[in-house]
mmCIF file of C-alpha atoms in Angstrom:
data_model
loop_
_atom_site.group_PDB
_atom_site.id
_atom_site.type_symbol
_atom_site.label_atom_id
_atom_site.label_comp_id
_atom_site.label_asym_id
_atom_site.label_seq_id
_atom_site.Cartn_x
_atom_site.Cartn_y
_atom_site.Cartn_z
ATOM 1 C CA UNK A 1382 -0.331 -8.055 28.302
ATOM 2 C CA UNK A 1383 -2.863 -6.230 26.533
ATOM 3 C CA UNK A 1384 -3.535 -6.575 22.694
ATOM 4 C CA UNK A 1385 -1.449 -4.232 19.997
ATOM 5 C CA UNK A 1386 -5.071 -2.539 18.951
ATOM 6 C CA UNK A 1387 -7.269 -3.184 21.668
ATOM 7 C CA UNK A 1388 -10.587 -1.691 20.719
ATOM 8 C CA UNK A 1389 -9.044 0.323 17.901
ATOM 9 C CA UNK A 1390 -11.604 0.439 14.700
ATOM 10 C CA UNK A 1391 -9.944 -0.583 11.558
ATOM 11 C CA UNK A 1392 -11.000 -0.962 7.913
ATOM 12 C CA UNK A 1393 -8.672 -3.222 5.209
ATOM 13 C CA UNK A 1394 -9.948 -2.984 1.647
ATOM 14 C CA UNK A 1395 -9.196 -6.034 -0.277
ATOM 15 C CA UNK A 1396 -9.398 -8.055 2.655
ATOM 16 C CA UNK A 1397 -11.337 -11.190 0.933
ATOM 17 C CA UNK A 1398 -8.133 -12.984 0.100
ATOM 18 C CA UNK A 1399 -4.685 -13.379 0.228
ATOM 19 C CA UNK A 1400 -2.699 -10.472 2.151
ATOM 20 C CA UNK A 1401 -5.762 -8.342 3.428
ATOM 21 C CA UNK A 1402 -7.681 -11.659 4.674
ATOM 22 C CA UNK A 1403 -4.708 -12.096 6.936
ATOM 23 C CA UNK A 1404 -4.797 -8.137 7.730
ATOM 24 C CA UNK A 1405 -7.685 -8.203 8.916
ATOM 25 C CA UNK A 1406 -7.694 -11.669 10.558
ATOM 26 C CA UNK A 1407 -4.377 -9.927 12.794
ATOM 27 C CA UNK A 1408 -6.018 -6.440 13.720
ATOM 28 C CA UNK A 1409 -8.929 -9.049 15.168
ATOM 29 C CA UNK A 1410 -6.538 -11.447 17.171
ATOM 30 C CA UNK A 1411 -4.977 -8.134 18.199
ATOM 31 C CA UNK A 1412 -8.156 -6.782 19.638
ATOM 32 C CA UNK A 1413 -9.594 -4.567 17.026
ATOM 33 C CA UNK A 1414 -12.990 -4.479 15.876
ATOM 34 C CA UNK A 1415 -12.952 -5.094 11.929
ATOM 35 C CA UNK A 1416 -14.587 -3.708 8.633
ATOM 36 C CA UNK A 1417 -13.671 -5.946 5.960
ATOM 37 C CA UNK A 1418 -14.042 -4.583 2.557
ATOM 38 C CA UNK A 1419 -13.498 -6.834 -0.560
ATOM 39 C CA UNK A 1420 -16.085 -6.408 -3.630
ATOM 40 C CA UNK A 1421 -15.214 -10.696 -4.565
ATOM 41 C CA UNK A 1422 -13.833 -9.968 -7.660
ATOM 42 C CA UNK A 1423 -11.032 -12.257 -10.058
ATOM 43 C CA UNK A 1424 -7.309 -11.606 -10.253
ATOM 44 C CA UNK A 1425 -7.877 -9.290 -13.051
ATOM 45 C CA UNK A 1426 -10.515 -7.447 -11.415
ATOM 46 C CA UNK A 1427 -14.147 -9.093 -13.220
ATOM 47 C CA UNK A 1428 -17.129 -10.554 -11.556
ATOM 48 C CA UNK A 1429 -17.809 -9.837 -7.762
ATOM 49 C CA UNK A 1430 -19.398 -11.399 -4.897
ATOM 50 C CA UNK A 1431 -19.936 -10.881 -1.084
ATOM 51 C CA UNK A 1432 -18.953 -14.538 0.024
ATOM 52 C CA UNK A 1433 -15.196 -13.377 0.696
ATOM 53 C CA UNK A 1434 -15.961 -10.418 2.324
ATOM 54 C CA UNK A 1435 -18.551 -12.545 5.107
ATOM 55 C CA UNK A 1436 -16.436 -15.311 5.233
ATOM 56 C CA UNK A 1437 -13.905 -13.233 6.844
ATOM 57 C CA UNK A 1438 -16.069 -11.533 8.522
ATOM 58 C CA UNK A 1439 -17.509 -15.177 10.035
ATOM 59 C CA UNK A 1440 -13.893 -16.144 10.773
ATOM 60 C CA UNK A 1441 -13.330 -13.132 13.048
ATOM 61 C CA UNK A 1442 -16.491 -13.618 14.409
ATOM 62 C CA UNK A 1443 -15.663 -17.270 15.215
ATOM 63 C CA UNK A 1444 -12.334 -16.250 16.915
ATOM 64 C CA UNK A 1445 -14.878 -14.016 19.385
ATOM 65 C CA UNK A 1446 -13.627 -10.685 17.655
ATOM 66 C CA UNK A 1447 -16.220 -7.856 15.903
ATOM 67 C CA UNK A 1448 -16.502 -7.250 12.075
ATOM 68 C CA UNK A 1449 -18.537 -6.384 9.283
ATOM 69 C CA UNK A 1450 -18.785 -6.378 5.604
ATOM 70 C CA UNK A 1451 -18.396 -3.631 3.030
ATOM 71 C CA UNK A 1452 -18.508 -4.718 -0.650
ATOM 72 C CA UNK A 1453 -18.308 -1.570 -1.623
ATOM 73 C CA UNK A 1454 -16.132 -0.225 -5.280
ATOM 74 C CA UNK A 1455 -12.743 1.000 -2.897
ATOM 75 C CA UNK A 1456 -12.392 3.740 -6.215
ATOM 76 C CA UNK A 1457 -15.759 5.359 -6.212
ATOM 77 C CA UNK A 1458 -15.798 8.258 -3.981
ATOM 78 C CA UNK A 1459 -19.548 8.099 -2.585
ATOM 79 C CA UNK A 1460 -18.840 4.279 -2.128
ATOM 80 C CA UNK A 1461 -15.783 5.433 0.228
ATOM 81 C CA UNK A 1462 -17.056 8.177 2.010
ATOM 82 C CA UNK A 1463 -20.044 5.015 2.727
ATOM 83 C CA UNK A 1464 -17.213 2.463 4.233
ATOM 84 C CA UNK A 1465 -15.979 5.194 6.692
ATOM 85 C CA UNK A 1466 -19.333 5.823 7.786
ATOM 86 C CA UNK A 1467 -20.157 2.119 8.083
ATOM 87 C CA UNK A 1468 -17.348 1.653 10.542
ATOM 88 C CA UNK A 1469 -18.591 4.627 12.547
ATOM 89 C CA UNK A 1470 -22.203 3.770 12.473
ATOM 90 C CA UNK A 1471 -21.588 0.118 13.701
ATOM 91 C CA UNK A 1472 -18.238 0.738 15.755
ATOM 92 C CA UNK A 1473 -18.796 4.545 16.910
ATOM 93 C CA UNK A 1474 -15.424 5.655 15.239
ATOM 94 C CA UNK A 1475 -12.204 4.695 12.631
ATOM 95 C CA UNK A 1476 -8.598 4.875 14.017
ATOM 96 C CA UNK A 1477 -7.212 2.730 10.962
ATOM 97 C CA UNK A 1478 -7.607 2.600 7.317
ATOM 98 C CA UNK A 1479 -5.506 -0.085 5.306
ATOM 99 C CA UNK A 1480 -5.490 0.717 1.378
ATOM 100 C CA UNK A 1481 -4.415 -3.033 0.388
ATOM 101 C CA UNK A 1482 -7.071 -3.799 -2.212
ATOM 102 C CA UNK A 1483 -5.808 -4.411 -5.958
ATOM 103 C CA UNK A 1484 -5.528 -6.108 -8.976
ATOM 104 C CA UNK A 1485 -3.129 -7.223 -12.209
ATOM 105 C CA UNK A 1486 -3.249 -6.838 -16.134
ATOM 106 C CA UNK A 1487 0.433 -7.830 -16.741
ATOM 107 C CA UNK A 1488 1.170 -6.434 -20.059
ATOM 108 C CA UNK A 1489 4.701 -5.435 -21.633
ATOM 109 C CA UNK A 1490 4.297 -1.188 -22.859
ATOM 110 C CA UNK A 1491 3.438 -2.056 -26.019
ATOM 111 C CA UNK A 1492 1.307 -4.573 -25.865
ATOM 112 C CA UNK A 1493 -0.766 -2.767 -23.037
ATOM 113 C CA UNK A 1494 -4.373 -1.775 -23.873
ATOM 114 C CA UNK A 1495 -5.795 1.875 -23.043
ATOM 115 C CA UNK A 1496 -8.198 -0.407 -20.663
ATOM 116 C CA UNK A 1497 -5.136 -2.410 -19.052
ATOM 117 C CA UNK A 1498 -3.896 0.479 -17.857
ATOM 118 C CA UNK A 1499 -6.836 2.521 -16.954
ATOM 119 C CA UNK A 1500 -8.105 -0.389 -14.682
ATOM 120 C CA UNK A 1501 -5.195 -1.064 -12.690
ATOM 121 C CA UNK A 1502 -4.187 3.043 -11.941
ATOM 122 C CA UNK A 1503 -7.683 2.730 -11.261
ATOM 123 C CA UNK A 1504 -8.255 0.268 -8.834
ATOM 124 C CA UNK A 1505 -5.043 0.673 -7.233
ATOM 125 C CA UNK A 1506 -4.067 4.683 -7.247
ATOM 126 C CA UNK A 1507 -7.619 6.279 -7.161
ATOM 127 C CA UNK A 1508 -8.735 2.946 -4.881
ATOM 128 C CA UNK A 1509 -6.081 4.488 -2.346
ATOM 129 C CA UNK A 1510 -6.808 8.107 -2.538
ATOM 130 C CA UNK A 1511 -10.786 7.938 -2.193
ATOM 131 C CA UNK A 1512 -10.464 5.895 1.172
ATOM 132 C CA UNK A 1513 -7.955 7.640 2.349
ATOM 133 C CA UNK A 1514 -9.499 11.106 1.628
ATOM 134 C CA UNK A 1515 -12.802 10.302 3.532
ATOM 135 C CA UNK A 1516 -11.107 8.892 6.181
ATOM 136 C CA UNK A 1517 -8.710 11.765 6.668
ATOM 137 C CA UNK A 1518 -11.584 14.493 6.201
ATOM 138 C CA UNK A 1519 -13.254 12.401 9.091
ATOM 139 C CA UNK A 1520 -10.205 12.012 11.256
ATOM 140 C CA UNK A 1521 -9.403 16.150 10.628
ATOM 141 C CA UNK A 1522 -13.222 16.935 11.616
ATOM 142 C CA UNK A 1523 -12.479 15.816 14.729
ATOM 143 C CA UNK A 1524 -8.990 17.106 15.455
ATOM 144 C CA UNK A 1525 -10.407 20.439 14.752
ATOM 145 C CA UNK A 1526 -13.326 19.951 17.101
ATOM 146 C CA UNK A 1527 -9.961 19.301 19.836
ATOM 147 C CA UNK A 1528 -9.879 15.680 20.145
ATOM 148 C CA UNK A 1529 -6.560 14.155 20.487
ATOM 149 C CA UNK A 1530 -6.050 11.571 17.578
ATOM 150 C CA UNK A 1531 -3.782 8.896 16.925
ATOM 151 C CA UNK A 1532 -5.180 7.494 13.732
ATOM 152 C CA UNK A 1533 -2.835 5.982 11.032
ATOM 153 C CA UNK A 1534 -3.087 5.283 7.130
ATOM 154 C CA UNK A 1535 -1.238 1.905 5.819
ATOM 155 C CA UNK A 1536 -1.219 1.875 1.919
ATOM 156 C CA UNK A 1537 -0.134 -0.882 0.003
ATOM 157 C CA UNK A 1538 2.821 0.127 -2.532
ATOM 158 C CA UNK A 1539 5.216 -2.463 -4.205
ATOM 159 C CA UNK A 1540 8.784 -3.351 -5.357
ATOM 160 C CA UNK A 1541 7.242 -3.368 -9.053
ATOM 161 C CA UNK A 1542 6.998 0.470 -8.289
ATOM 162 C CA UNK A 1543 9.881 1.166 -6.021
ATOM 163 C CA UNK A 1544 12.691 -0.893 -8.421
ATOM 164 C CA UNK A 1545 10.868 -1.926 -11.404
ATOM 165 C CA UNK A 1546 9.635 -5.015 -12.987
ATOM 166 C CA UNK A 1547 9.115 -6.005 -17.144
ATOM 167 C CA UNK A 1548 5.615 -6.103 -17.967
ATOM 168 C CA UNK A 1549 3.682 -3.930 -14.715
ATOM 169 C CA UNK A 1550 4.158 -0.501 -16.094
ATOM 170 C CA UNK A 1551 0.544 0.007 -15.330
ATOM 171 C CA UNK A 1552 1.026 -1.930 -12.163
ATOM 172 C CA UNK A 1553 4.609 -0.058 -11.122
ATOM 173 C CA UNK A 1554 3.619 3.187 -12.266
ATOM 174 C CA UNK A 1555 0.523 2.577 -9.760
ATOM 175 C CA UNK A 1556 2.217 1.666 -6.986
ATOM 176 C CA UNK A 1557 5.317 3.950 -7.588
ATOM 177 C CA UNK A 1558 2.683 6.903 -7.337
ATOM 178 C CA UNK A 1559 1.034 5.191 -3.968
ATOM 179 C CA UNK A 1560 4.944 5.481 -2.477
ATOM 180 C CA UNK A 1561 4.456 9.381 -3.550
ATOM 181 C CA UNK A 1562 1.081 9.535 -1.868
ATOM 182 C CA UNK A 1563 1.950 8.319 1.312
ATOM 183 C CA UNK A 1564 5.003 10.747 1.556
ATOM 184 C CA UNK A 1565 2.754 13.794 0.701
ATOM 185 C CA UNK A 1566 -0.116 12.514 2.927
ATOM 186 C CA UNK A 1567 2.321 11.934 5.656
ATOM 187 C CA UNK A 1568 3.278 15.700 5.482
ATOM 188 C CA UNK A 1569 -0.309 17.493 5.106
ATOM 189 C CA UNK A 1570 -1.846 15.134 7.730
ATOM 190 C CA UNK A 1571 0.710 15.296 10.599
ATOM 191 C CA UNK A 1572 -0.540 18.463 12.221
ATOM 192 C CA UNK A 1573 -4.050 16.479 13.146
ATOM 193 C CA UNK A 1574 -2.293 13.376 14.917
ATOM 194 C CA UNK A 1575 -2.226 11.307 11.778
ATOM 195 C CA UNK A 1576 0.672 9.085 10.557
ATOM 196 C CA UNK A 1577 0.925 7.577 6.698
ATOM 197 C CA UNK A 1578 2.728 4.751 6.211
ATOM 198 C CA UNK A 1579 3.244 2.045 3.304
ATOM 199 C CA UNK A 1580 3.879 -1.434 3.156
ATOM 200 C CA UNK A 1581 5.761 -2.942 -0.169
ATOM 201 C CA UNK A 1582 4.901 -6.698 0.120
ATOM 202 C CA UNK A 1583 6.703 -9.775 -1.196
ATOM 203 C CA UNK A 1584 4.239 -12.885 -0.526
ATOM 204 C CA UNK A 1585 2.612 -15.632 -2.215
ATOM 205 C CA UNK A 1586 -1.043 -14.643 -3.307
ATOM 206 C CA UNK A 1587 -3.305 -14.560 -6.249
ATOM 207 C CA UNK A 1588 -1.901 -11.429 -7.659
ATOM 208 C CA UNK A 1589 1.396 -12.723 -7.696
ATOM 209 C CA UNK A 1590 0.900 -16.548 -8.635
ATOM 210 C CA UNK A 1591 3.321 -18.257 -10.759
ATOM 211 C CA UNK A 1592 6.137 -15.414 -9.403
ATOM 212 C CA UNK A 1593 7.255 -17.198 -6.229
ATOM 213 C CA UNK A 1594 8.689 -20.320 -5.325
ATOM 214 C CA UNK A 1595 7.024 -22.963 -3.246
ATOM 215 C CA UNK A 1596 8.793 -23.736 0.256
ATOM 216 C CA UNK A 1597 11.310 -26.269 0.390
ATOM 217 C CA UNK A 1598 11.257 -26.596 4.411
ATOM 218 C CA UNK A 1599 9.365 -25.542 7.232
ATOM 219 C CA UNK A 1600 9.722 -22.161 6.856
ATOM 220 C CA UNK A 1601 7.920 -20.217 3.703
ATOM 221 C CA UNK A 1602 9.589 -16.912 3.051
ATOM 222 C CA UNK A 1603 6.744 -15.837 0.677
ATOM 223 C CA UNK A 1604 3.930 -17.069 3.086
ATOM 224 C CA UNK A 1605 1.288 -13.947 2.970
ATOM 225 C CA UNK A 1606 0.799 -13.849 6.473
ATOM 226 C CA UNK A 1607 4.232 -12.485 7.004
ATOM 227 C CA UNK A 1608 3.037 -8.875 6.020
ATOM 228 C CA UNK A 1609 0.028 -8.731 8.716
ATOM 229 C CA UNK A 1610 2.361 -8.221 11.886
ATOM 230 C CA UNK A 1611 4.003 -5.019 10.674
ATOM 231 C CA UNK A 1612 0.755 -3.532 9.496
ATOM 232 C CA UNK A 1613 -0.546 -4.294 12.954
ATOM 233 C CA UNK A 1614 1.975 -2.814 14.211
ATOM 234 C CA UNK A 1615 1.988 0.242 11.896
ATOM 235 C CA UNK A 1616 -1.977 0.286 12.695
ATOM 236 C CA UNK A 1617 -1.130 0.802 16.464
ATOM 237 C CA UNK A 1618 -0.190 3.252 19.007
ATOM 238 C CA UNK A 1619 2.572 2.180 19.313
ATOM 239 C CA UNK A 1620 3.866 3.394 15.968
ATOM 240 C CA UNK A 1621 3.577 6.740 17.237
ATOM 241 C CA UNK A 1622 6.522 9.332 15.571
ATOM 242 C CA UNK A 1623 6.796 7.062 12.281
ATOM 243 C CA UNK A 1624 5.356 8.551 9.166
ATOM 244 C CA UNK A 1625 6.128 9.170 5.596
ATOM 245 C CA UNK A 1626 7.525 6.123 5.376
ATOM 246 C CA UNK A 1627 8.021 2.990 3.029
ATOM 247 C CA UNK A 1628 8.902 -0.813 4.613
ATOM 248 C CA UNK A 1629 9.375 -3.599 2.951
ATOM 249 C CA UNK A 1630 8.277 -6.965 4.180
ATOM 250 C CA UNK A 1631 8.203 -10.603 3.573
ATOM 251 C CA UNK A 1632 9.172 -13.645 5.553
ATOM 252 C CA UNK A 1633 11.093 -13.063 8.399
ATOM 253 C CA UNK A 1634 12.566 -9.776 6.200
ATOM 254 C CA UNK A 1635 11.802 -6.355 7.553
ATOM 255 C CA UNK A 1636 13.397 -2.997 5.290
ATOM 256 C CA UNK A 1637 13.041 0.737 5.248
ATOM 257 C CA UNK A 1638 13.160 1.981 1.414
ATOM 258 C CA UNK A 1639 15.018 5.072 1.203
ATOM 259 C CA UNK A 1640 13.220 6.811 -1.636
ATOM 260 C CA UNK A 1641 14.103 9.165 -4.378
ATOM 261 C CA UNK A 1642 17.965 10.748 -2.619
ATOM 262 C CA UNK A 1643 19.763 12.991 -4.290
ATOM 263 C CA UNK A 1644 22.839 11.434 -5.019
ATOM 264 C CA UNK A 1645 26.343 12.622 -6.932
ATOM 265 C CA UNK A 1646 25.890 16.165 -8.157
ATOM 266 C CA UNK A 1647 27.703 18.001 -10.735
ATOM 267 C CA UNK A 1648 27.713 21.793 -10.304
ATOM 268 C CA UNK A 1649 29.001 24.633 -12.243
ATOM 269 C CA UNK A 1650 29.055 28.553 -12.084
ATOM 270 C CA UNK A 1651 26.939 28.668 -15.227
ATOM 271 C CA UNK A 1652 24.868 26.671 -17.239
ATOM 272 C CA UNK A 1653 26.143 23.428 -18.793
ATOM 273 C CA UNK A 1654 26.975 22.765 -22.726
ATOM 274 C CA UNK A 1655 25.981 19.673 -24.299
ATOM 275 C CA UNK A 1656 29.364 18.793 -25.454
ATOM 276 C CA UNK A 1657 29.989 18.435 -21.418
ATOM 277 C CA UNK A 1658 27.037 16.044 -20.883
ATOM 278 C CA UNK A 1659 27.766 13.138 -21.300
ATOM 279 C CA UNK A 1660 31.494 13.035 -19.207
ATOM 280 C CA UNK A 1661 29.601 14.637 -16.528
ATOM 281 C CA UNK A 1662 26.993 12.369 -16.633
ATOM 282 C CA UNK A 1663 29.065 8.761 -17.165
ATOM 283 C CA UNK A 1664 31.072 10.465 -13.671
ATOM 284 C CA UNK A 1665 28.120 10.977 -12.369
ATOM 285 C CA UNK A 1666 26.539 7.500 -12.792
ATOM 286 C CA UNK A 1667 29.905 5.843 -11.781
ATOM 287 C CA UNK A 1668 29.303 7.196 -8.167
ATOM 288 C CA UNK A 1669 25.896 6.369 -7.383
ATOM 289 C CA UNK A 1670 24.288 3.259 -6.243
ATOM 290 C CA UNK A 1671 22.741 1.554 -9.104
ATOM 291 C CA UNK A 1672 19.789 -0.060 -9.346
ATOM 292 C CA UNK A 1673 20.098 -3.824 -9.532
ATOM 293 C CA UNK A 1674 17.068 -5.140 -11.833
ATOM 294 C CA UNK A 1675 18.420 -2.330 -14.529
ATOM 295 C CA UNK A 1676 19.743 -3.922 -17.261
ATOM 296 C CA UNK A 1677 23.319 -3.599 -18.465
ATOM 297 C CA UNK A 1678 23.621 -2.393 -21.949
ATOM 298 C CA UNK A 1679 26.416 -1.584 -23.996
ATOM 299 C CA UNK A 1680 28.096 1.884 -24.348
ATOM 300 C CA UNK A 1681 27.209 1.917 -19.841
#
């Protein structure tokens, strides 16, 4: 049986630790040839070095697979544009780009600090569009030049985001607006043979330490290797048709998120009054599905 991405070209941002190292270390057992992007830097996003970027590289080396560092800033656009052209100059094309790269500055709102916030929407919402524009201006150059494509976009988007979670407004509103992204991409890119996808991870990392709880058996439903299989998968041909879409994965735990729905509607043959707000609204909310991490408060 041949390999899911037999001599497809992939890049992972982020892919020095935790969930990307395991990205990466997948698309190589599954036969793709590997630029592994990860500027070394701490939870919160100081310092930087190049060991964890070659040490992946050296692992998918030793496994007999292909790869090559990038330590390049995933949120500056020349250093973007560079990383696509580093996997064409040393692989002779890209079929995959995986936007996982990020970091945390967990702050409640009003405690936050101007720099808190600018970081992380930084890093993680302009850290997925620069990629993902140079690769898609690279895939559409050659769509229009007739080549058949099948190139797909993972991004990296999060429950934080999709349902909330106290103190990662920055974080949420990040991610939330990666979940946006992808839909939009998925919709403008289509026409050229490319799919957008996102992933919305639970695992046990460095970004999330302290969150999850250790394994009490065999089997670790947080274990950060879980993710890798779908975004393989995702990363493939074989995902072919599926786009605009959010999963969610973690353990042995695969979902589709349904995304912003309109739900109960109210409708009248002119415009509302005030005075009819809020019994339209209560009726409303009594019919639709309610988010579960909202809390209750009185006068609901």
């Amino acid at each position: 049986m041949s390999r899911l991405c037999e001599g497809r070209v992939v890049i992972v941002t982020g892919a020095g630790n935790g969930i990307g190292r395991f990205h990466a270390l997948e698309f190589a057992r599954q036969g793709a040839k590997v630029v592994v992007n990860d500027r070394g830097v701490e939870r919160g996003g100081a310092g930087g070095s190049r060991t964890p970027a070659d040490a992946v590289v050296a692992e998918i080396e030793a496994m007999g697979g292909e790869a090559v560092a990038d330590h390049g800033d995933i949120a500056d656009m020349a250093s973007a544009e560079a990383m696509v052209q580093t996997a064409v100059d040393r692989f002779g094309t890209l079929d995959v780009l995986v936007n996982n790269a990020g970091i945390v500055r967990d702050r409640t709102l009003t405690n936050m600090t101007e720099e808190e916030w600018d970081d992380v929407i930084r890093v993680h919402l302009k850290g997925t569009f620069a990629p993902s524009r140079a690769a898609a201006r690279y895939w559409k150059a050659r769509a229009k030049a007739g080549e058949k494509l099948s190139a797909r976009l993972v991004n990296t988007s999060s429950s934080s985001g999709l349902l909330g979670n106290i103190g990662q407004t920055n974080y949420g509103a990040a991610k939330a607006g990666i979940a946006g992204f992808t839909v939009i991409a998925a919709m403008e890119l289509a026409p050229y043979g490319i799919t957008v996808n996102a992933v919305a991870p639970g695992a046990r990392t460095r970004m999330t330490e302290g969150l999850m709880a250790e394994p009490e058996g065999d089997f670790d439903p947080y274990d950060p290797a879980a993710i890798s299989p779908l975004v393989a998968w995702l990363g493939s041909e074989r995902s072919a048709g599926v786009t605009g879409q959010v999963f969610g994965s973690s353990g042995g735990l695969l979902s589709v998120y349904e995304g912003w729905n309109v739900g109960p509607t109210a409708e009248l043959p002119r415009l509302w009054h005030a005075e009819e707000i809020d019994g339209a609204v209560r009726k409303l909310l009594a019919q639709s599905v309610r988010n579960p991490r909202l809390p209750q408060l009185d006068g609901a």
